Coordinates of C-alpha atoms in Angstrom, one line a residue:
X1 CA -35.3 -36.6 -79.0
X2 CA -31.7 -35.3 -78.5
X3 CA -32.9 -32.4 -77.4
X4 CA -36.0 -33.9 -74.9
X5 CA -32.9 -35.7 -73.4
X6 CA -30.9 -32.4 -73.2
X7 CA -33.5 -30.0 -71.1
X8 CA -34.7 -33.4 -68.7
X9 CA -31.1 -33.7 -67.6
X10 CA -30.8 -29.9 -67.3
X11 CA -34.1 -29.9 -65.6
X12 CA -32.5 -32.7 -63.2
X13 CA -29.7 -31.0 -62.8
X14 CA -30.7 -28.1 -61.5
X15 CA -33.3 -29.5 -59.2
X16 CA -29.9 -31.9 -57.2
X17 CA -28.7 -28.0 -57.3
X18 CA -31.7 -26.6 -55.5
X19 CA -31.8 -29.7 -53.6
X20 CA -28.0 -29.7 -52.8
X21 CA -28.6 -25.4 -52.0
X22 CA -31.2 -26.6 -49.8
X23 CA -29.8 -29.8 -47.9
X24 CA -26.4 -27.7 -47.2
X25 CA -28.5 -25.0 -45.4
X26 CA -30.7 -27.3 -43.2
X27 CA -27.1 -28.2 -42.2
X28 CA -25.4 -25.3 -41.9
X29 CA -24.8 -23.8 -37.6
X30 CA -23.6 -20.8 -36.7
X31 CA -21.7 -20.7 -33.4
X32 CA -22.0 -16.9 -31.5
X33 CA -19.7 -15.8 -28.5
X34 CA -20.9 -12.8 -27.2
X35 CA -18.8 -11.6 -23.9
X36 CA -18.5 -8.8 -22.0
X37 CA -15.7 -7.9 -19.0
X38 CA -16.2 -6.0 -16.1
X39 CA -13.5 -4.1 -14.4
X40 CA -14.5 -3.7 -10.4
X41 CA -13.2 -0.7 -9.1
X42 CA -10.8 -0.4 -6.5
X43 CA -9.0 1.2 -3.8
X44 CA -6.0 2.4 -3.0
X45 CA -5.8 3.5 0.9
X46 CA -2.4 3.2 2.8
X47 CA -2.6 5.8 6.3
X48 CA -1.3 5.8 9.8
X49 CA -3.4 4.8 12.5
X50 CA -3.6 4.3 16.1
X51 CA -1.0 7.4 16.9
X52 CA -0.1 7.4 20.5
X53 CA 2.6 9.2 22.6
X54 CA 4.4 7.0 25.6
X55 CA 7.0 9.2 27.6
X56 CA 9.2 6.2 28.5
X57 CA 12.2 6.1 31.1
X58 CA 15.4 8.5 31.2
X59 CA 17.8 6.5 29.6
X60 CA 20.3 7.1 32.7
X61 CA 17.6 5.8 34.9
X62 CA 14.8 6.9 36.3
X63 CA 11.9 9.3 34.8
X64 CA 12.0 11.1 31.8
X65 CA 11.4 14.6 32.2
X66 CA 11.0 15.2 28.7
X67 CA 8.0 16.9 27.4
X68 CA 5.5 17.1 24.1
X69 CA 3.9 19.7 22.6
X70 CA -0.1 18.9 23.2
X71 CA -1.6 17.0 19.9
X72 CA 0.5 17.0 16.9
X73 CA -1.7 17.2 13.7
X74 CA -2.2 13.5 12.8
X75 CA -3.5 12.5 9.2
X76 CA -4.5 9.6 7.2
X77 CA -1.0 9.8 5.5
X78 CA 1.1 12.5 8.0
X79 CA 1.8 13.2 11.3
X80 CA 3.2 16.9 11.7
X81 CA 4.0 18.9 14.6
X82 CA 5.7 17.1 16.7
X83 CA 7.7 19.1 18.7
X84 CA 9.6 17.6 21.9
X85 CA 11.9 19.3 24.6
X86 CA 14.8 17.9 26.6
X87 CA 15.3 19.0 29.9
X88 CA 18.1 16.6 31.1
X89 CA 20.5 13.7 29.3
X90 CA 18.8 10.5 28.7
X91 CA 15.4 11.8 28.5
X92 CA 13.3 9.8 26.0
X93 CA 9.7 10.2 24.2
X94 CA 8.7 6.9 21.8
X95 CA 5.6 7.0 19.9
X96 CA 3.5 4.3 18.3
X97 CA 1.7 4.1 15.6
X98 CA 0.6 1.2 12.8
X99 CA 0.4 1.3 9.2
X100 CA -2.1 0.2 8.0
X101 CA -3.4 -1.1 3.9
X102 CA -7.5 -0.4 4.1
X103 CA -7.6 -0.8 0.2
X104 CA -7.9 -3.6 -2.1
X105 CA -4.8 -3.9 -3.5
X106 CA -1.1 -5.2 -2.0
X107 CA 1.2 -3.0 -1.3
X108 CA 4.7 -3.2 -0.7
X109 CA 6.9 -0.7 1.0
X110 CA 9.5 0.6 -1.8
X111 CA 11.2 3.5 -0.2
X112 CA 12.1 4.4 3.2
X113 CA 14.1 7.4 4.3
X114 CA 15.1 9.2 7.8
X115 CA 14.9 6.4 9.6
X116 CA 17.9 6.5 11.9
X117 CA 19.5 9.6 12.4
X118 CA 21.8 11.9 14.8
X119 CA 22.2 15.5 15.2
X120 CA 23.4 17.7 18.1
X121 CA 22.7 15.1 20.9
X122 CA 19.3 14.1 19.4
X123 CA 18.7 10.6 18.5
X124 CA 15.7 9.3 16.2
X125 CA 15.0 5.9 15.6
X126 CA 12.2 4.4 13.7
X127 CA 11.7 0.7 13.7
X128 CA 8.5 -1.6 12.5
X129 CA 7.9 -4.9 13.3
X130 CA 11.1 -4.4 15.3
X131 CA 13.2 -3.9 12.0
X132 CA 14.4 -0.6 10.4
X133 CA 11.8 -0.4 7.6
X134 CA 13.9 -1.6 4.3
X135 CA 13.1 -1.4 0.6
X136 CA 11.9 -4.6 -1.1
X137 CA 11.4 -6.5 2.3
X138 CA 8.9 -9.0 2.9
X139 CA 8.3 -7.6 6.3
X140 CA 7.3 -4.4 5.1
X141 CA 4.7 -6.0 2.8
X142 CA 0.7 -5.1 3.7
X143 CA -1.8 -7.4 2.6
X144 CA -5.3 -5.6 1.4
X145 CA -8.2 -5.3 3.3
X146 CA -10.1 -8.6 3.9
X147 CA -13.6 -8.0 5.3
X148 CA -13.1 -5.8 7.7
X149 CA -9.2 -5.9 8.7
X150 CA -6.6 -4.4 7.7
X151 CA -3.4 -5.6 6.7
X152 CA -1.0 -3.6 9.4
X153 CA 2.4 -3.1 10.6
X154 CA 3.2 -1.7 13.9
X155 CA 5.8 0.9 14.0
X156 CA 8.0 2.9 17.1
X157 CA 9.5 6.2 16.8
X158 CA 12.2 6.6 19.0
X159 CA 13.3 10.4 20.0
X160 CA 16.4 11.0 22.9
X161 CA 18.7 13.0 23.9
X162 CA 22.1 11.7 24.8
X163 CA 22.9 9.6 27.7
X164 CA 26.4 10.3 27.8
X165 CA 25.9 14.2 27.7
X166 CA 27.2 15.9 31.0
X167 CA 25.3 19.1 30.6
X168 CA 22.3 20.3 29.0
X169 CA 23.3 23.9 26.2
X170 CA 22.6 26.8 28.2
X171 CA 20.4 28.7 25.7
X172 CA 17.4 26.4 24.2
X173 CA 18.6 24.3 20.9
X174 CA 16.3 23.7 18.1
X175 CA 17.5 20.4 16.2
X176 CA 15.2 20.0 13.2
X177 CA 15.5 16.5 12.3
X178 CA 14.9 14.9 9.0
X179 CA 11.4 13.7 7.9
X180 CA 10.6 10.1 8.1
X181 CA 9.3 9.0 5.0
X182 CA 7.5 5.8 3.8
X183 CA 6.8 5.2 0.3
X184 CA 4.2 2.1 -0.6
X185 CA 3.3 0.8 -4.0
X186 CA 1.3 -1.9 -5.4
X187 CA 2.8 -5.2 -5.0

């Protein structure tokens, strides 16, 4: 009977076991996360617009007499050719243009160079949102495109030759003056 006993309390035994096996899986969950990240393009898109020459008074008084060469080459990022003669002191040519960020990203101007300069009688002058364009400022700083407008910054290019000269050289002068450079990166 010892042994009766034995194999009906193995028997029972292993049916709590299969019952236990059973019971645990009926109460076992699995949680999942399943993800995914998409990664929008963008675009990067910082160019002059709105280019426009404005002969502006002598600086002695009067009219300028100063004179452009027809339609310098203007480009989403440079404006070459210009190309202005002098025919008495004072004379003055100013340009405008903007800057403008028609990207999706901030940018933020982090060089600047040949902004202000001198040579032989010839002044340039470039100034943006009436400041001299500086490293690291605020000012400088273009916000992306929202819809459709730009974040912009209006800019002047000042060119003259002296007030304060007496006489013009009596052969023609070529100054070559340095190039204005603006240099934007992401904020």
């Amino acid at each position: 009977m010892q042994n009766k006993t034995k194999n009906i309390l193995i028997a029972v035994l292993v049916i709590g076991l299969v019952s236990m096996t059973v019971a645990y899986a009926a109460f076992t969950t699995q949680l999942t996360i399943s993800s995914t990240a998409k990664v929008n393009n963008t675009k990067w898109d910082i160019r002059f617009t709105n280019w426009t020459q404005q002969t502006v008074n002598n600086l002695n008084g009067g009219t300028s007499e100063a004179t452009v060469k027809a339609s310098p080459s203007v480009a989403a990022t440079s404006i070459t050719g210009i190309e202005v003669t002098f025919k008495k002191p004072g004379d003055a040519v100013r340009f405008t243009f903007d800057i403008e960020n028609q990207g999706d990203i901030d940018a933020q101007l982090t060089g600047a160079t040949g902004m202000s300069e001198t040579k032989s009688g010839v002044t340039k002058t470039v100034k943006c949102a009436n400041a001299t364009p500086t490293a690291g400022t605020a000012a400088f700083e273009l916000a992306k495109k929202t819809g459709t407008t730009a974040g912009s910054i209006s800019c002047v290019m000042d060119i003259s030759y002296s007030k304060d000269a007496t006489t013009m050289p009596s052969t023609a002068t070529t100054v070559s003056l340095a190039d204005v450079i603006f240099v934007y990166g992401q904020k």
